[in-house]
mmCIF file of C-alpha atoms in Angstrom:
data_model
loop_
_atom_site.group_PDB
_atom_site.id
_atom_site.type_symbol
_atom_site.label_atom_id
_atom_site.label_comp_id
_atom_site.label_asym_id
_atom_site.label_seq_id
_atom_site.Cartn_x
_atom_site.Cartn_y
_atom_site.Cartn_z
ATOM 1 C CA MET G 1 -43.155 -62.475 -81.624
ATOM 2 C CA ASP G 2 -41.379 -60.088 -79.287
ATOM 3 C CA HIS G 3 -40.901 -61.058 -75.647
ATOM 4 C CA ALA G 4 -43.383 -58.515 -74.291
ATOM 5 C CA LYS G 5 -46.145 -59.839 -76.543
ATOM 6 C CA GLN G 6 -45.121 -63.421 -75.757
ATOM 7 C CA PHE G 7 -45.375 -62.616 -72.025
ATOM 8 C CA GLU G 8 -48.869 -61.189 -72.455
ATOM 9 C CA THR G 9 -49.929 -64.171 -74.570
ATOM 10 C CA THR G 10 -48.581 -66.633 -71.985
ATOM 11 C CA LEU G 11 -50.555 -64.977 -69.209
ATOM 12 C CA LYS G 12 -53.763 -64.864 -71.274
ATOM 13 C CA LYS G 13 -53.388 -68.497 -72.308
ATOM 14 C CA HIS G 14 -53.362 -69.455 -68.619
ATOM 15 C CA HIS G 15 -56.191 -67.061 -67.711
ATOM 16 C CA GLU G 16 -53.893 -64.778 -65.731
ATOM 17 C CA ARG G 17 -54.200 -61.014 -65.651
ATOM 18 C CA LEU G 18 -51.428 -58.675 -66.803
ATOM 19 C CA SER G 19 -51.102 -56.495 -63.704
ATOM 20 C CA SER G 20 -48.705 -53.593 -63.331
ATOM 21 C CA ALA G 21 -46.741 -55.621 -60.746
ATOM 22 C CA ARG G 22 -46.387 -58.583 -63.120
ATOM 23 C CA TRP G 23 -45.284 -56.281 -65.915
ATOM 24 C CA ALA G 24 -42.667 -54.610 -63.662
ATOM 25 C CA ILE G 25 -41.358 -57.975 -62.463
ATOM 26 C CA PHE G 26 -41.076 -59.273 -66.027
ATOM 27 C CA LYS G 27 -39.366 -56.100 -67.286
ATOM 28 C CA THR G 28 -36.863 -56.250 -64.427
ATOM 29 C CA LEU G 29 -36.084 -59.884 -65.242
ATOM 30 C CA THR G 30 -35.383 -58.910 -68.863
ATOM 31 C CA ARG G 31 -32.633 -56.550 -67.675
ATOM 32 C CA LYS G 32 -30.941 -58.861 -65.167
ATOM 33 C CA ALA G 33 -28.412 -61.634 -65.316
ATOM 34 C CA PRO G 34 -29.192 -64.418 -62.883
ATOM 35 C CA ILE G 35 -30.176 -62.786 -59.603
ATOM 36 C CA ALA G 36 -30.639 -64.187 -56.113
ATOM 37 C CA ILE G 37 -34.272 -64.202 -55.031
ATOM 38 C CA PRO G 38 -33.700 -62.046 -51.898
ATOM 39 C CA ALA G 39 -31.861 -59.445 -54.007
ATOM 40 C CA PHE G 40 -34.653 -59.513 -56.580
ATOM 41 C CA VAL G 41 -37.316 -59.072 -53.893
ATOM 42 C CA ALA G 42 -35.359 -56.122 -52.478
ATOM 43 C CA GLU G 43 -35.136 -54.574 -55.939
ATOM 44 C CA MET G 44 -38.888 -54.928 -56.399
ATOM 45 C CA GLN G 45 -39.469 -53.249 -53.025
ATOM 46 C CA LYS G 46 -37.561 -50.216 -54.339
ATOM 47 C CA ILE G 47 -40.316 -49.776 -56.927
ATOM 48 C CA ALA G 48 -43.109 -50.344 -54.372
ATOM 49 C CA ILE G 49 -43.893 -53.999 -55.085
ATOM 50 C CA ASP G 50 -44.283 -55.786 -51.779
ATOM 51 C CA PRO G 51 -42.431 -59.063 -51.094
ATOM 52 C CA ALA G 52 -45.607 -61.196 -50.960
ATOM 53 C CA THR G 53 -46.581 -60.038 -54.453
ATOM 54 C CA THR G 54 -43.073 -60.679 -55.754
ATOM 55 C CA TYR G 55 -42.870 -64.193 -54.269
ATOM 56 C CA ARG G 56 -46.372 -65.044 -55.537
ATOM 57 C CA ASN G 57 -45.428 -63.954 -59.050
ATOM 58 C CA ILE G 58 -42.068 -65.757 -58.969
ATOM 59 C CA LYS G 59 -44.022 -68.933 -58.186
ATOM 60 C CA LEU G 60 -46.506 -68.234 -61.003
ATOM 61 C CA PHE G 61 -43.758 -67.366 -63.504
ATOM 62 C CA ARG G 62 -42.034 -70.662 -62.644
ATOM 63 C CA GLU G 63 -45.255 -72.600 -63.250
ATOM 64 C CA LEU G 64 -45.788 -70.849 -66.597
ATOM 65 C CA ASN G 65 -42.156 -71.406 -67.700
ATOM 66 C CA ILE G 66 -41.459 -67.682 -67.792
ATOM 67 C CA LEU G 67 -38.534 -67.973 -65.422
ATOM 68 C CA ARG G 68 -36.254 -70.731 -64.269
ATOM 69 C CA ASP G 69 -34.184 -71.483 -61.217
ATOM 70 C CA ILE G 70 -30.436 -71.801 -61.277
ATOM 71 C CA GLY G 71 -28.628 -73.535 -58.461
ATOM 72 C CA THR G 72 -24.988 -72.726 -57.812
ATOM 73 C CA GLY G 73 -23.396 -73.997 -54.658
ATOM 74 C CA ASN G 74 -25.817 -73.029 -51.928
ATOM 75 C CA ARG G 75 -27.210 -70.056 -53.889
ATOM 76 C CA ARG G 76 -30.527 -70.129 -55.677
ATOM 77 C CA MET G 77 -30.896 -67.689 -58.533
ATOM 78 C CA ILE G 78 -33.629 -66.894 -61.054
ATOM 79 C CA GLU G 79 -33.614 -65.690 -64.654
ATOM 80 C CA LEU G 80 -35.908 -65.734 -67.658
ATOM 81 C CA SER G 81 -36.433 -69.181 -69.142
ATOM 82 C CA ASP G 82 -35.199 -70.200 -72.568
ATOM 83 C CA ALA G 83 -38.698 -69.416 -73.867
ATOM 84 C CA PHE G 84 -37.940 -65.715 -73.266
ATOM 85 C CA ASP G 85 -34.161 -65.593 -73.611
ATOM 86 C CA ALA G 86 -31.614 -67.310 -75.842
ATOM 87 C CA HIS G 87 -30.541 -70.713 -74.554
ATOM 88 C CA HIS G 88 -27.262 -70.475 -72.684
ATOM 89 C CA HIS G 89 -25.263 -71.947 -69.838
ATOM 90 C CA HIS G 90 -23.536 -70.426 -66.822
ATOM 91 C CA PHE G 91 -20.152 -70.373 -65.193
ATOM 92 C CA TRP G 92 -20.141 -69.262 -61.560
ATOM 93 C CA CYS G 93 -16.926 -68.074 -59.892
ATOM 94 C CA ARG G 94 -16.654 -69.516 -56.394
ATOM 95 C CA ALA G 95 -14.338 -66.702 -55.295
ATOM 96 C CA CYS G 96 -15.968 -63.472 -56.531
ATOM 97 C CA HIS G 97 -19.430 -64.969 -57.278
ATOM 98 C CA ALA G 98 -19.503 -63.569 -60.813
ATOM 99 C CA PHE G 99 -21.832 -65.222 -63.313
ATOM 100 C CA ILE G 100 -20.638 -65.635 -66.877
ATOM 101 C CA ASP G 101 -23.198 -66.672 -69.489
ATOM 102 C CA PHE G 102 -21.884 -68.759 -72.342
ATOM 103 C CA ASP G 103 -23.160 -70.609 -75.363
ATOM 104 C CA SER G 104 -21.251 -73.534 -76.796
ATOM 105 C CA HIS G 105 -21.937 -75.265 -80.081
ATOM 106 C CA GLU G 106 -19.614 -78.069 -78.955
ATOM 107 C CA VAL G 107 -21.654 -78.737 -75.778
ATOM 108 C CA GLU G 108 -24.913 -78.819 -77.749
ATOM 109 C CA THR G 109 -23.383 -81.187 -80.327
ATOM 110 C CA SER G 110 -22.078 -83.477 -77.558
ATOM 111 C CA LEU G 111 -25.500 -83.601 -75.941
ATOM 112 C CA ARG G 112 -27.113 -84.615 -79.241
ATOM 113 C CA THR G 113 -24.494 -87.386 -79.541
ATOM 114 C CA VAL G 114 -25.223 -88.585 -75.996
ATOM 115 C CA ALA G 115 -28.967 -88.571 -76.732
ATOM 116 C CA THR G 116 -28.391 -90.690 -79.844
ATOM 117 C CA GLN G 117 -26.198 -93.132 -77.924
ATOM 118 C CA LEU G 118 -28.820 -93.474 -75.192
ATOM 119 C CA GLY G 119 -31.716 -93.642 -77.637
ATOM 120 C CA VAL G 120 -33.474 -90.737 -75.911
ATOM 121 C CA GLU G 121 -34.829 -87.344 -76.857
ATOM 122 C CA ILE G 122 -33.521 -84.474 -74.740
ATOM 123 C CA THR G 123 -36.205 -81.798 -74.468
ATOM 124 C CA SER G 124 -34.302 -79.459 -72.159
ATOM 125 C CA HIS G 125 -31.082 -79.200 -70.217
ATOM 126 C CA HIS G 126 -29.205 -76.842 -67.926
ATOM 127 C CA LEU G 127 -25.454 -76.745 -67.551
ATOM 128 C CA GLU G 128 -23.991 -74.870 -64.596
ATOM 129 C CA LEU G 129 -20.210 -74.810 -64.207
ATOM 130 C CA SER G 130 -18.284 -73.479 -61.235
ATOM 131 C CA GLY G 131 -14.664 -72.738 -60.488
ATOM 132 C CA LEU G 132 -12.466 -69.659 -60.601
ATOM 133 C CA CYS G 133 -12.876 -66.899 -63.187
ATOM 134 C CA GLN G 134 -9.910 -65.497 -65.093
ATOM 135 C CA ASP G 135 -9.407 -62.646 -62.593
ATOM 136 C CA CYS G 136 -9.598 -64.879 -59.513
ATOM 137 C CA ARG G 137 -7.280 -67.529 -60.954
ATOM 138 C CA VAL G 138 -4.351 -65.138 -60.808
ATOM 139 C CA LEU G 139 -4.914 -64.116 -57.169
#
């Protein structure tokens, strides 16, 4: 199922309406890397979606597992959840604030090993790394 149809199905399943504002917010999230909430709200204002509507829908999208929060340092970012985007992790540069998405088979394998050792089942995880990116390391 494509993400647009999955989005519509998720809303219907929870008895929520597919409004033009919700559609615009979702479509914008599909085109963005992690984005700070104030920056996202400002972007939505550019297309005539008021902040109250944006914040209300961010809250709803969180509850419906459409988006997820990412915490890096003292910054709070949002992006589509793994249900709507491929599972990945993030590296955040503390100098230039760049976000780098990455996927690592080795990390996933290590987590399965840890789960086996602990006798647990991991149903989700988020890995956020921070440091200096390649460009900032040489400065």
